[in-house]
mmCIF file of C-alpha atoms and ligand atoms in Angstrom:
data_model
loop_
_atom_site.group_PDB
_atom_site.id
_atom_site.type_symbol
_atom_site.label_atom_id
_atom_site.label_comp_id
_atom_site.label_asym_id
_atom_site.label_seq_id
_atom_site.Cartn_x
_atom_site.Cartn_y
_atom_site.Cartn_z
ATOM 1 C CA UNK A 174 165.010 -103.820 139.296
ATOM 2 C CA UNK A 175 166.112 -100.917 137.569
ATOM 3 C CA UNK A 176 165.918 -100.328 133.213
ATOM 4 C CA UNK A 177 169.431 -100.458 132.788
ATOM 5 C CA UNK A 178 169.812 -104.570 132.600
ATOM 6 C CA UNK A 179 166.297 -104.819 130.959
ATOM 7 C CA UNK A 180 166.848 -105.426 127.293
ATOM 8 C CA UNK A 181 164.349 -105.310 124.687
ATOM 9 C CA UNK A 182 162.932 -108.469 124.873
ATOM 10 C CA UNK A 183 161.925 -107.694 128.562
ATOM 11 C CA UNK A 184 165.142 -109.855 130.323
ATOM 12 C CA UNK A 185 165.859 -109.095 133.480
ATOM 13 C CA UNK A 186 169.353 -109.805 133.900
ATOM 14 C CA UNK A 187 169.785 -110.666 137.934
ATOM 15 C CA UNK A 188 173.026 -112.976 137.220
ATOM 16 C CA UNK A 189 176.636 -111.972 137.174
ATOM 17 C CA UNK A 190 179.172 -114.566 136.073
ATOM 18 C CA UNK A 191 182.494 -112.708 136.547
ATOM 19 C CA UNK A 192 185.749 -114.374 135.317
ATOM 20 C CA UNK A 193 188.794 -113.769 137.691
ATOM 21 C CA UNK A 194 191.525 -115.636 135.908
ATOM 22 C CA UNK A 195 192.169 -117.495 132.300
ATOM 23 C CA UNK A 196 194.623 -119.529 133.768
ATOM 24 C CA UNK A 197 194.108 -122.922 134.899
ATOM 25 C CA UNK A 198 195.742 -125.817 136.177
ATOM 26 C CA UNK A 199 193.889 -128.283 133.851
ATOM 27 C CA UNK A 200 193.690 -128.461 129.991
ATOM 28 C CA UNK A 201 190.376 -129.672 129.417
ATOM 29 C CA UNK A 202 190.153 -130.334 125.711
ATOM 30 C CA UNK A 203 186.755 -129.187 125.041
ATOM 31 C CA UNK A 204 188.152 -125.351 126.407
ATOM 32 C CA UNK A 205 191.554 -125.160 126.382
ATOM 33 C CA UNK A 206 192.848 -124.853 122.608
ATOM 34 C CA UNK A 207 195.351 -127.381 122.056
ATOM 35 C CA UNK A 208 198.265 -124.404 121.132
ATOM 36 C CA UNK A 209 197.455 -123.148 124.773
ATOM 37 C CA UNK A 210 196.375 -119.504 124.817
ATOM 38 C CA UNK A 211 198.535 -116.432 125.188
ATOM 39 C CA UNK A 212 198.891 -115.645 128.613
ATOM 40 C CA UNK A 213 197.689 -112.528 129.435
ATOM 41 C CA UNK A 214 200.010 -110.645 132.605
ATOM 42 C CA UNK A 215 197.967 -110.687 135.483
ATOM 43 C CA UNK A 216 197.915 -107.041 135.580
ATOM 44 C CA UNK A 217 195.469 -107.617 132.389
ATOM 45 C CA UNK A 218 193.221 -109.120 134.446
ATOM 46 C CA UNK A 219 190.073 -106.623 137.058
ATOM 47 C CA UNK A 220 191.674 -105.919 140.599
ATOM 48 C CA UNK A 221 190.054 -107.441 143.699
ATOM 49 C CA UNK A 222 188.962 -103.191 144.156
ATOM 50 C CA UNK A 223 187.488 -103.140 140.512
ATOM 51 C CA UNK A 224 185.732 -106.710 140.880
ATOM 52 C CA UNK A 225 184.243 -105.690 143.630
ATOM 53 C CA UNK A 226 183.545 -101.929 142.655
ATOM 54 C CA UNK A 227 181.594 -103.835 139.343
ATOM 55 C CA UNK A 228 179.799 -105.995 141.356
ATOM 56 C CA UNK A 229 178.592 -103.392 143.723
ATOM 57 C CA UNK A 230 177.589 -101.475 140.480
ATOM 58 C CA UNK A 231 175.430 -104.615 138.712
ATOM 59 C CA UNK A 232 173.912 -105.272 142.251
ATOM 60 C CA UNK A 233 172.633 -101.608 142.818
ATOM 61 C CA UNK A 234 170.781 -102.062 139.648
ATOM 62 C CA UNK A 235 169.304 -105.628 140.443
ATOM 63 C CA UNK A 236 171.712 -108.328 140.344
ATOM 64 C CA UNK A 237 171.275 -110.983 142.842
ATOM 65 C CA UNK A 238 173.404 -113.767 141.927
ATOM 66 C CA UNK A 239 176.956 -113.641 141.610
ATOM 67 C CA UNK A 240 179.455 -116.707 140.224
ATOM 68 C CA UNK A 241 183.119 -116.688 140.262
ATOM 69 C CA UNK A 242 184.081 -118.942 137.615
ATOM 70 C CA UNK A 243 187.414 -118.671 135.321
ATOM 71 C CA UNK A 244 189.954 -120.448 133.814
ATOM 72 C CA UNK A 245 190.150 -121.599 137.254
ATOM 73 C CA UNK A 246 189.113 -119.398 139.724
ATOM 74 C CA UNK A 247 190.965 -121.083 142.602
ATOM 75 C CA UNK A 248 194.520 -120.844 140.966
ATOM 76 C CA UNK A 249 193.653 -116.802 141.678
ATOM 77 C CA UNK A 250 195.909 -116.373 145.199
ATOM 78 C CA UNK A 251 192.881 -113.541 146.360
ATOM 79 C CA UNK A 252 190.123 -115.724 144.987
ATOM 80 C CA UNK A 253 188.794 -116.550 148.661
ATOM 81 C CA UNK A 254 189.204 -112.652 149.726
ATOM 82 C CA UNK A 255 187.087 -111.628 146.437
ATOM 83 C CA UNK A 256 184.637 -114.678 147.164
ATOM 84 C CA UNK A 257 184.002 -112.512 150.843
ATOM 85 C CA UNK A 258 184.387 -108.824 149.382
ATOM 86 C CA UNK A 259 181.210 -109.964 146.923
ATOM 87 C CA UNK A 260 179.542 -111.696 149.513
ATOM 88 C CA UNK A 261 179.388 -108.853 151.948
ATOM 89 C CA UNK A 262 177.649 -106.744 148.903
ATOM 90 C CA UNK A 263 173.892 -105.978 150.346
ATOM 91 C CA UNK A 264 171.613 -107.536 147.578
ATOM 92 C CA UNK A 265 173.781 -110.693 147.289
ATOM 93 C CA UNK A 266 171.505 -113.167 147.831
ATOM 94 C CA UNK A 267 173.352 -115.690 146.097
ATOM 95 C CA UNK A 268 177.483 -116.546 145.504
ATOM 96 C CA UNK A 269 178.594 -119.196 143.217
ATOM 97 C CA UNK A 270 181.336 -120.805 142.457
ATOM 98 C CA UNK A 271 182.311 -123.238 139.440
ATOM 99 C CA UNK A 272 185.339 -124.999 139.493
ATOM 100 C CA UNK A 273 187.124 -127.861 138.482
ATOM 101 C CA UNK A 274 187.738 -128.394 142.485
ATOM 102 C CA UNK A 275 192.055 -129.490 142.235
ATOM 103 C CA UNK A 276 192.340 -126.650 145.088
ATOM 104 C CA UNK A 277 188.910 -126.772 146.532
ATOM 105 C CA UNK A 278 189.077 -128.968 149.306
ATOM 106 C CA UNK A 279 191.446 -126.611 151.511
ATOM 107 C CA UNK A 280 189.442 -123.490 150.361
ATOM 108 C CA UNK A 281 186.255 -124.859 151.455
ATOM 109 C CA UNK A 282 185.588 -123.487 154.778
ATOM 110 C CA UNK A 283 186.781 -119.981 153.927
ATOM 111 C CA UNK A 284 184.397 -120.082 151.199
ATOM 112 C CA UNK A 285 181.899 -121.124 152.804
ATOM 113 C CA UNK A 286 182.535 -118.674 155.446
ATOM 114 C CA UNK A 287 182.423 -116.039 152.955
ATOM 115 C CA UNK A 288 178.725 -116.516 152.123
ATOM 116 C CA UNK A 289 179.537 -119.768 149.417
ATOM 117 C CA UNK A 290 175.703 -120.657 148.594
ATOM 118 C CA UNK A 291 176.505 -122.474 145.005
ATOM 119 C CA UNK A 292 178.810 -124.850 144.140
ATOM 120 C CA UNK A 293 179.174 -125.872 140.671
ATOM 121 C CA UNK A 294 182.462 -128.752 140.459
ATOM 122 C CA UNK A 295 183.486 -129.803 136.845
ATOM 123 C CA UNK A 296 183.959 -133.453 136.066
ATOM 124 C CA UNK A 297 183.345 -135.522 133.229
ATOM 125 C CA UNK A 298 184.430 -138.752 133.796
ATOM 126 C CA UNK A 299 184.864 -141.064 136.622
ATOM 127 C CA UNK A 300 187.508 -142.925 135.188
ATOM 128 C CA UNK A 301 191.270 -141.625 136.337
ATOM 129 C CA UNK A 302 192.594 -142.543 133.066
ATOM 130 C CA UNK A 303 190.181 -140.618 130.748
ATOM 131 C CA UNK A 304 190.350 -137.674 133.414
ATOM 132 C CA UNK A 305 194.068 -137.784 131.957
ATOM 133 C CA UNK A 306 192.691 -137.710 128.207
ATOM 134 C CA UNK A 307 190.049 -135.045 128.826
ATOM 135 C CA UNK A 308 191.807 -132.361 131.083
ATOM 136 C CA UNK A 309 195.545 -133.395 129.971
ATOM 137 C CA UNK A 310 196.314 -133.995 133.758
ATOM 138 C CA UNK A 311 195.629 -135.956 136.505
ATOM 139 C CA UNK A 312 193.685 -135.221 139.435
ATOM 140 C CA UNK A 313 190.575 -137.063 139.984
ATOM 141 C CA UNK A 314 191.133 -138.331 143.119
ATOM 142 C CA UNK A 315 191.573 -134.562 144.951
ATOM 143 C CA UNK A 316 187.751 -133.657 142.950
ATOM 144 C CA UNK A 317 186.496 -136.591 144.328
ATOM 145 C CA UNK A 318 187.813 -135.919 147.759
ATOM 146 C CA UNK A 319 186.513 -132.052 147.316
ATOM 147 C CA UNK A 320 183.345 -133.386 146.650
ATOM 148 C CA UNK A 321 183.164 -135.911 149.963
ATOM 149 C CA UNK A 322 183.984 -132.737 151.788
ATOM 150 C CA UNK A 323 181.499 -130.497 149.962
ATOM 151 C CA UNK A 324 178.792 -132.794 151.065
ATOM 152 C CA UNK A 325 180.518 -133.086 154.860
ATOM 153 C CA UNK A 326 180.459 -129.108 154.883
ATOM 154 C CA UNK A 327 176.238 -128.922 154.003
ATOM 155 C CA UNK A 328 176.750 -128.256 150.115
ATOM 156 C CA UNK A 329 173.972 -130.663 148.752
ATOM 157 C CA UNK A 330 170.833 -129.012 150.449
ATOM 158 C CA UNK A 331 168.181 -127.089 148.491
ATOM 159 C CA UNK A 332 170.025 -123.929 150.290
ATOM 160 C CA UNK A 333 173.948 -124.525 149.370
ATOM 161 C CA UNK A 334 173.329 -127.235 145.601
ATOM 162 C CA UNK A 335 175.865 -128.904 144.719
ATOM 163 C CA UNK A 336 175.849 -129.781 140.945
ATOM 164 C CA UNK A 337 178.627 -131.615 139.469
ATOM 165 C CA UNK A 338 178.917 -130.321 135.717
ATOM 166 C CA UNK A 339 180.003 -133.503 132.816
ATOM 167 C CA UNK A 340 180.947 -132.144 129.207
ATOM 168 C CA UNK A 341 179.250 -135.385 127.004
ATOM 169 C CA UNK A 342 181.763 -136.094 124.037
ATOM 170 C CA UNK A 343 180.595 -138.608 121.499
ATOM 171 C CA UNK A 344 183.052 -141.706 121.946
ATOM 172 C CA UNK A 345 184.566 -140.572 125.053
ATOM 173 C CA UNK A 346 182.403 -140.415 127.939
ATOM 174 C CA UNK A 347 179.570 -140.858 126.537
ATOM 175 C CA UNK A 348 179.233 -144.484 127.973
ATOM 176 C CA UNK A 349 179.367 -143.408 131.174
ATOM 177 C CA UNK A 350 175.995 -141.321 131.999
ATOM 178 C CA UNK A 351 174.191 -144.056 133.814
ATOM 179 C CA UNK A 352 177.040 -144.428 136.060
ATOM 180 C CA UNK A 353 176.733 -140.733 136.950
ATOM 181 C CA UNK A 354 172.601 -141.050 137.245
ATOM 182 C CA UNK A 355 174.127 -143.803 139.642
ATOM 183 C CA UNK A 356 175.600 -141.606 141.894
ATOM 184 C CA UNK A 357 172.542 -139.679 142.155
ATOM 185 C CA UNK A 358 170.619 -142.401 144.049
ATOM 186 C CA UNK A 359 172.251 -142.080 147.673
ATOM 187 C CA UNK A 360 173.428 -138.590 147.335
ATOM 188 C CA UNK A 361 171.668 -135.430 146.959
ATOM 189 C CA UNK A 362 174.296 -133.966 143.919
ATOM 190 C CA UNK A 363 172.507 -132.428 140.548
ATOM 191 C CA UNK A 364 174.623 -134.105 137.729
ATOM 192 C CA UNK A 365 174.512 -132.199 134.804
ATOM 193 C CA UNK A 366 175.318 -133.226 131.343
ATOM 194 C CA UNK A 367 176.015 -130.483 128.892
ATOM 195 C CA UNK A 368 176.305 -130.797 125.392
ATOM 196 C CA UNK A 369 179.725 -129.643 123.773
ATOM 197 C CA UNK A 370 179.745 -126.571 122.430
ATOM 198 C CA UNK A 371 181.803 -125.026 119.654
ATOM 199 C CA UNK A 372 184.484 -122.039 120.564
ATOM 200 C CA UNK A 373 187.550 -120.798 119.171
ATOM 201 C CA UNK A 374 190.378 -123.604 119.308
ATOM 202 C CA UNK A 375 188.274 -126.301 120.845
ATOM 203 C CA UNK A 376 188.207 -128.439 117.458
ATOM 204 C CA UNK A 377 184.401 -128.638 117.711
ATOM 205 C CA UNK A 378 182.807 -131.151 115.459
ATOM 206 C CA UNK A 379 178.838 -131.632 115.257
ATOM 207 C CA UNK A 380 179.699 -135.217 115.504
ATOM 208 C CA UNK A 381 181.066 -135.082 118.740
ATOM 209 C CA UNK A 382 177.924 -133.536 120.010
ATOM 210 C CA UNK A 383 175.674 -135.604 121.962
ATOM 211 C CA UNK A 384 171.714 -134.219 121.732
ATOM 212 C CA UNK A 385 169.878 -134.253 124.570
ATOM 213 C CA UNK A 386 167.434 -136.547 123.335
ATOM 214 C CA UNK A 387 169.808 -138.944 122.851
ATOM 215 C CA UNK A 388 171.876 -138.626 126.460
ATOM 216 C CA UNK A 389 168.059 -138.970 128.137
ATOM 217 C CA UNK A 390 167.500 -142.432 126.366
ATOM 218 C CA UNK A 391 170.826 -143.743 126.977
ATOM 219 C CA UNK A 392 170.594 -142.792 130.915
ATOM 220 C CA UNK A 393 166.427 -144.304 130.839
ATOM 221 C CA UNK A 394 167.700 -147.243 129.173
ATOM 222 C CA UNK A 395 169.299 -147.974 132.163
ATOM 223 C CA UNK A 396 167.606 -146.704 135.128
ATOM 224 C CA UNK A 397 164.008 -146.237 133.762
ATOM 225 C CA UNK A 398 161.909 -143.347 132.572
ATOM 226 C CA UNK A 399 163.194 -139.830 134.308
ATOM 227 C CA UNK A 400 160.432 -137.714 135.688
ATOM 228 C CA UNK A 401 160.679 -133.825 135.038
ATOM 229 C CA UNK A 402 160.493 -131.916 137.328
ATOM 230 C CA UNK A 403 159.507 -127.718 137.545
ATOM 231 C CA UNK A 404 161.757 -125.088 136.439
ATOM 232 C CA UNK A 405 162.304 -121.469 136.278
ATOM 233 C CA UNK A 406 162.328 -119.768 132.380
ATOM 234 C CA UNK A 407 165.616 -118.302 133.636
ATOM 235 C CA UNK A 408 167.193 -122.203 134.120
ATOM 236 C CA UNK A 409 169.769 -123.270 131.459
ATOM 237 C CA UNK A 410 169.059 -127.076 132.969
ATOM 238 C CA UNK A 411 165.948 -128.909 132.796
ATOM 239 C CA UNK A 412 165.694 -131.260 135.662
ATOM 240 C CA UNK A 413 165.036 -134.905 135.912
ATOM 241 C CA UNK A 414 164.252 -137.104 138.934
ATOM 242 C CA UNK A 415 164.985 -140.727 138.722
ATOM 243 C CA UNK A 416 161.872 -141.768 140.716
ATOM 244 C CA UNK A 417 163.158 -142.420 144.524
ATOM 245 C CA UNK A 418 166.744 -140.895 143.795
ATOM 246 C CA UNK A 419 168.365 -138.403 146.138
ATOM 247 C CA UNK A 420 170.173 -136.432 143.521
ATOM 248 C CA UNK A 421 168.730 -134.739 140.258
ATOM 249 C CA UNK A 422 169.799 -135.099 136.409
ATOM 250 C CA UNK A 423 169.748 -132.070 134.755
ATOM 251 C CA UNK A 424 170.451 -131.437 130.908
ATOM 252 C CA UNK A 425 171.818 -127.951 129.463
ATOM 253 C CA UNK A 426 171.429 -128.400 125.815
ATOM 254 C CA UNK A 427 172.660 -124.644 124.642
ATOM 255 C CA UNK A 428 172.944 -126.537 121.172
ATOM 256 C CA UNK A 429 169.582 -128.865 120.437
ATOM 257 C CA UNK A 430 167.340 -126.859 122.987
ATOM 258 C CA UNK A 431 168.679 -122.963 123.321
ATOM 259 C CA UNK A 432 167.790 -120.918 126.384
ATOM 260 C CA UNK A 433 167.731 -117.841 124.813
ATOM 261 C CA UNK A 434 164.064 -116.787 125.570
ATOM 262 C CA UNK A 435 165.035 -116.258 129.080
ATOM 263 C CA UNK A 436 167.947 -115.388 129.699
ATOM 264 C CA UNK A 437 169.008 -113.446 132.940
ATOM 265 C CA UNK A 438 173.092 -113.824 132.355
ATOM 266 C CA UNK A 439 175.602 -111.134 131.884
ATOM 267 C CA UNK A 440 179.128 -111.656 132.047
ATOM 268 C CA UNK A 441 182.458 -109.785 132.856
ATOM 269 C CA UNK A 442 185.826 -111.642 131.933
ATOM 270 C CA UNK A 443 188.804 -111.635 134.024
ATOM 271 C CA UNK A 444 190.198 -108.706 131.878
ATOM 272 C CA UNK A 445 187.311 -106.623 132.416
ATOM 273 C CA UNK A 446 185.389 -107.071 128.920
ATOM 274 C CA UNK A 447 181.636 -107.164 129.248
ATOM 275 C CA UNK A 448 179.748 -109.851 127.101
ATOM 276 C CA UNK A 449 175.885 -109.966 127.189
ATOM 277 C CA UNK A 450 176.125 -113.593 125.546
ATOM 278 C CA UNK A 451 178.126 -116.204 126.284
ATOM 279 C CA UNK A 452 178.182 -116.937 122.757
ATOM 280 C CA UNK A 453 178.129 -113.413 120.711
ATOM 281 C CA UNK A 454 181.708 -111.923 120.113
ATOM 282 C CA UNK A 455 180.301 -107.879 121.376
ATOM 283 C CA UNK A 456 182.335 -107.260 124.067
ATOM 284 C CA UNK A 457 183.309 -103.812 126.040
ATOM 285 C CA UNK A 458 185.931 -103.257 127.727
ATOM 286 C CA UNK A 459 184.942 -101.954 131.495
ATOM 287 C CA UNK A 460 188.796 -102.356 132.762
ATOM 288 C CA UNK A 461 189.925 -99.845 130.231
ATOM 289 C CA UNK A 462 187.194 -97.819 130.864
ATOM 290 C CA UNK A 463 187.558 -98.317 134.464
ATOM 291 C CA UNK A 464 191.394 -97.457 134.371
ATOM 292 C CA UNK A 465 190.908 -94.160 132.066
ATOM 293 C CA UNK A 466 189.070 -92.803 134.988
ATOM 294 C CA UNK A 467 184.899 -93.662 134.315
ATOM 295 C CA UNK A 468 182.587 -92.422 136.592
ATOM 296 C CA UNK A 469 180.002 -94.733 137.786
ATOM 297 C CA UNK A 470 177.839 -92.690 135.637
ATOM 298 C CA UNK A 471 179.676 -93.864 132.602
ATOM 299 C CA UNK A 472 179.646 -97.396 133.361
ATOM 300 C CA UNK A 473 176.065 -97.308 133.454
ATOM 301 C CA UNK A 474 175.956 -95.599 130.169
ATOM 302 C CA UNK A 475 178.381 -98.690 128.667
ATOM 303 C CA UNK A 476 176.552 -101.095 130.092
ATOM 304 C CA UNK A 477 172.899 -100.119 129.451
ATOM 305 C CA UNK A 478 173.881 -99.419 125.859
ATOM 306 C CA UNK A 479 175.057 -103.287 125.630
ATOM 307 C CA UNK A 480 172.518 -104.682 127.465
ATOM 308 C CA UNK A 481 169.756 -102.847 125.064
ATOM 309 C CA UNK A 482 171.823 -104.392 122.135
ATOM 310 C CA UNK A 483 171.361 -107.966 123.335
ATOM 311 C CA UNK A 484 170.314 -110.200 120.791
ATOM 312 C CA UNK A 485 167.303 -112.475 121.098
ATOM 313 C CA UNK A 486 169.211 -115.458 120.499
ATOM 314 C CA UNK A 487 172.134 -117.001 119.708
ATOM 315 C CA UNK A 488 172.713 -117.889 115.932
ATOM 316 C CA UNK A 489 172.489 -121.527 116.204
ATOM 317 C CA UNK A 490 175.814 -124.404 116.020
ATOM 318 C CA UNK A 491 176.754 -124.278 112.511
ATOM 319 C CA UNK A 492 176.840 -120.623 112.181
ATOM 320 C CA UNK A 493 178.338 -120.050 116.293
ATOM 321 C CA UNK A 494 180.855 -122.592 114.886
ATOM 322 C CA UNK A 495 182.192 -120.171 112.050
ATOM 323 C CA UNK A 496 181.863 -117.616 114.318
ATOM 324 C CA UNK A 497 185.142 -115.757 115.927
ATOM 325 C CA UNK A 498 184.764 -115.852 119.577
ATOM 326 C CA UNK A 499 186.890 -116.047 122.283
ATOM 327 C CA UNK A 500 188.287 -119.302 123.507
ATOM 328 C CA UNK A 501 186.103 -120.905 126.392
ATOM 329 C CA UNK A 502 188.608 -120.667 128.855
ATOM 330 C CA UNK A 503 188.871 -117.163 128.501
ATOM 331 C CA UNK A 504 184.885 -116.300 129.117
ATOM 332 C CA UNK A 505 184.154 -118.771 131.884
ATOM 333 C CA UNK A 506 181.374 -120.427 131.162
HETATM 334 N N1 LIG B 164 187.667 -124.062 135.536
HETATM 335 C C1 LIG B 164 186.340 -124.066 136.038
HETATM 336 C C2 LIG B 164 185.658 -125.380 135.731
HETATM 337 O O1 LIG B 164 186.134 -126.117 134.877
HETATM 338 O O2 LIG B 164 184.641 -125.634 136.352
HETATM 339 C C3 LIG B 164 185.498 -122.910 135.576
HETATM 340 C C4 LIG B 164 185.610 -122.457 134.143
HETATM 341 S S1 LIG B 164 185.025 -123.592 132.913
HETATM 342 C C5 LIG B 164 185.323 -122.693 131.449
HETATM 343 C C6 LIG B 164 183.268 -123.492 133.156
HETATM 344 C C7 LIG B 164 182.454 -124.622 132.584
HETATM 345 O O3 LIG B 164 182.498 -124.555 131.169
HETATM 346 C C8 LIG B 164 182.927 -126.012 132.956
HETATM 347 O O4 LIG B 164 181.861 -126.715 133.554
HETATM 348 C C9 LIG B 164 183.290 -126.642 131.635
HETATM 349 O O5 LIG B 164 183.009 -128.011 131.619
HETATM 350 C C10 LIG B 164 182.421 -125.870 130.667
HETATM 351 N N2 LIG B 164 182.934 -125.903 129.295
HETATM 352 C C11 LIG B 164 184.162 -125.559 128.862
HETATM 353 N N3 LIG B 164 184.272 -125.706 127.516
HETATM 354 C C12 LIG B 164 183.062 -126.163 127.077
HETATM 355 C C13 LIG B 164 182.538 -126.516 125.804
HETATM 356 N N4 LIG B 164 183.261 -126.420 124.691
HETATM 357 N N5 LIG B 164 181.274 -126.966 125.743
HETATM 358 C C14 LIG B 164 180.509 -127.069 126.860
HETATM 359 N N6 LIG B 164 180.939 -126.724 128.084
HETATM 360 C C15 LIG B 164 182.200 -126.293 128.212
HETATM 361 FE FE1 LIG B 165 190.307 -125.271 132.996
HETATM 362 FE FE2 LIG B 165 187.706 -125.351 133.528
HETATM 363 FE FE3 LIG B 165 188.569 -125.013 131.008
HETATM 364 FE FE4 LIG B 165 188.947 -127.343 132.155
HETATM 365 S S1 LIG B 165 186.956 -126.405 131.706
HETATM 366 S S2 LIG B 165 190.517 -126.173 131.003
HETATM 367 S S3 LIG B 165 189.255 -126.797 134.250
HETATM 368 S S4 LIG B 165 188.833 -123.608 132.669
#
């Protein structure tokens, strides 16, 4: 691990989240502002040649994991092609994916082909008339298919996870975590249940937040007490076992419980910015730099400058919530 993606709190940042698209073929109403966002032409958005020349970059200097995420990732025509031009990087040791699964199915064995170790499908309900309310769309039938054929492919082993990501809203889905825990009895999926967080458009309210504390009780009221189980300080999850269940629970509670402390994450956005938090608005721009002509040499300069600038933490809801940031959609995640 090289200095240049220590910062000065002593994270090592070994995970690259790299946006490839803002657009998406859902409208979830936790990301997508209700106004829609201006859409950017794709020639805004990184190449397939400068994805791959970044990732190549972030790997030399000790990034191991890699996730594609978006908008939706999938609605990108070359998204399978960039999936195997990062997976063929030496140092890869792990490719991720996170996706609201619409297009998945058909994609599957290419991706899998291409090196596909983590799949990370978005759904928060399993109710096809809510999936209408949340995402403005229909659709849960082809997730739920994409998820059958996930678990048919191999995804669902401690070597290819396959976690299954639910937004809680307060008064919308919240009635419905047991029924996920459910799920996890037979199959081997880690449901996750992540509290809503506030970003530009999303009409975040406090009181639509559901605290982890409260999510745990309302799943143990059901099926009994969950037993943790070990992490890593680098996990934005903690993990739960219901006792004798396949799957795992896990909770990512960037709001009650921040992660901060150890935080390996650095993202690029599909127009080439560079954030080193999901939730601080800093941002560079490696695509201009990039298209003006930057060596490697001054990439590393960029980069190391904003990595060494990295906060400790994030400021905490009320204040993120008055905070300008980009809309969700357009970070990834
Ligand atoms: N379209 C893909 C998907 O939905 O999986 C990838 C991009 S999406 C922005 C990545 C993740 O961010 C999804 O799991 C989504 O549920 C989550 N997300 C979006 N807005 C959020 C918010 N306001 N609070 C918490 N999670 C959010
Ligand atoms: Fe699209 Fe994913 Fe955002 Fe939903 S959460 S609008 S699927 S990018």
């Amino acid at each position: 691990m090289s200095a240049l993606l220590t910062d000065r709190f002593e994270r090592r940042h070994t995970y690259l989240r790299i946006g490839l698209t803002e657009r998406c073929n859902l409208r979830c109403v936790y990301c997508m502002p209700a106004a829609g966002i201006p859409v950017q032409p794709k020639s805004a958005y990184l190449t397939a040649d400068e994805i791959e020349r970044l990732a190549r970059l972030f790997v030399a200097e000790g990034v191991t994991k890699v996730r594609l995420t978006g908008g939706e990732p999938l609605v990108r025509k070359d998204a399978v092609a960039i999936a195997a031009r990062i997976g063929a990087v030496p140092g890869v040791e792990a490719l991720a994916l996170t996706t609201n699964a619409l297009l998945l199915e058909g994609r599957l064995p290419a991706l899998k082909a291409a090196g596909l170790t983590h799949l990370n499908i978005s759904l928060d309900t399993l109710y096809p008339d809510r999936f209408r309310t949340l995402t403005r769309r229909d659709g849960l039938h082809q997730v739920l298919s994409a998820i059958e054929a996930a678990l048919t492919l191999g995804y669902g082993t401690p070597e290819r996870p396959l976690k299954i990501n639910a937004v809680v809203l307060r008064g919308v889905n919240d009635d419905e975590l047991a029924d996920f825990v459910a799920w996890t009895r037979e199959v081997p999926l880690e449901v996750r249940f992540i509290e809503y967080m506030p970003f530009d458009g999303n009409g975040w309210a406090d009181g639509e937040l559901v605290p982890l504390a409260e999510m745990r009780a309302s799943i143990e009221a059901v099926h009994g007490p969950l037993k943790a189980l070990p992490g890593q300080p680098e996990d934005t999850a903690t993990i739960f076992r219901v006792p004798g269940f396949a799957g795992t629970v896990g909770f990512i509670a960037s709001m009650t419980v921040p992660f901060c402390a150890g935080c390996n994450r650095l993202r690029i956005t599909a127009d080439g910015s560079f954030k080193v938090c999901l939730f601080g608005p800093t941002e560079i721009s490696l695509r201009d730099q990039m298209r003006e002509g930057a060596s490697d040499d001054d990439l590393h300069r960029l980069i190391g400058g904003a990595v060494r600038g990295k906060k400790a933490a994030h400021a905490g809801m009320d204040v993120l919530a008055a905070t300008k940031n980009r809309p969700m959609i357009t970070i990834g995640g």
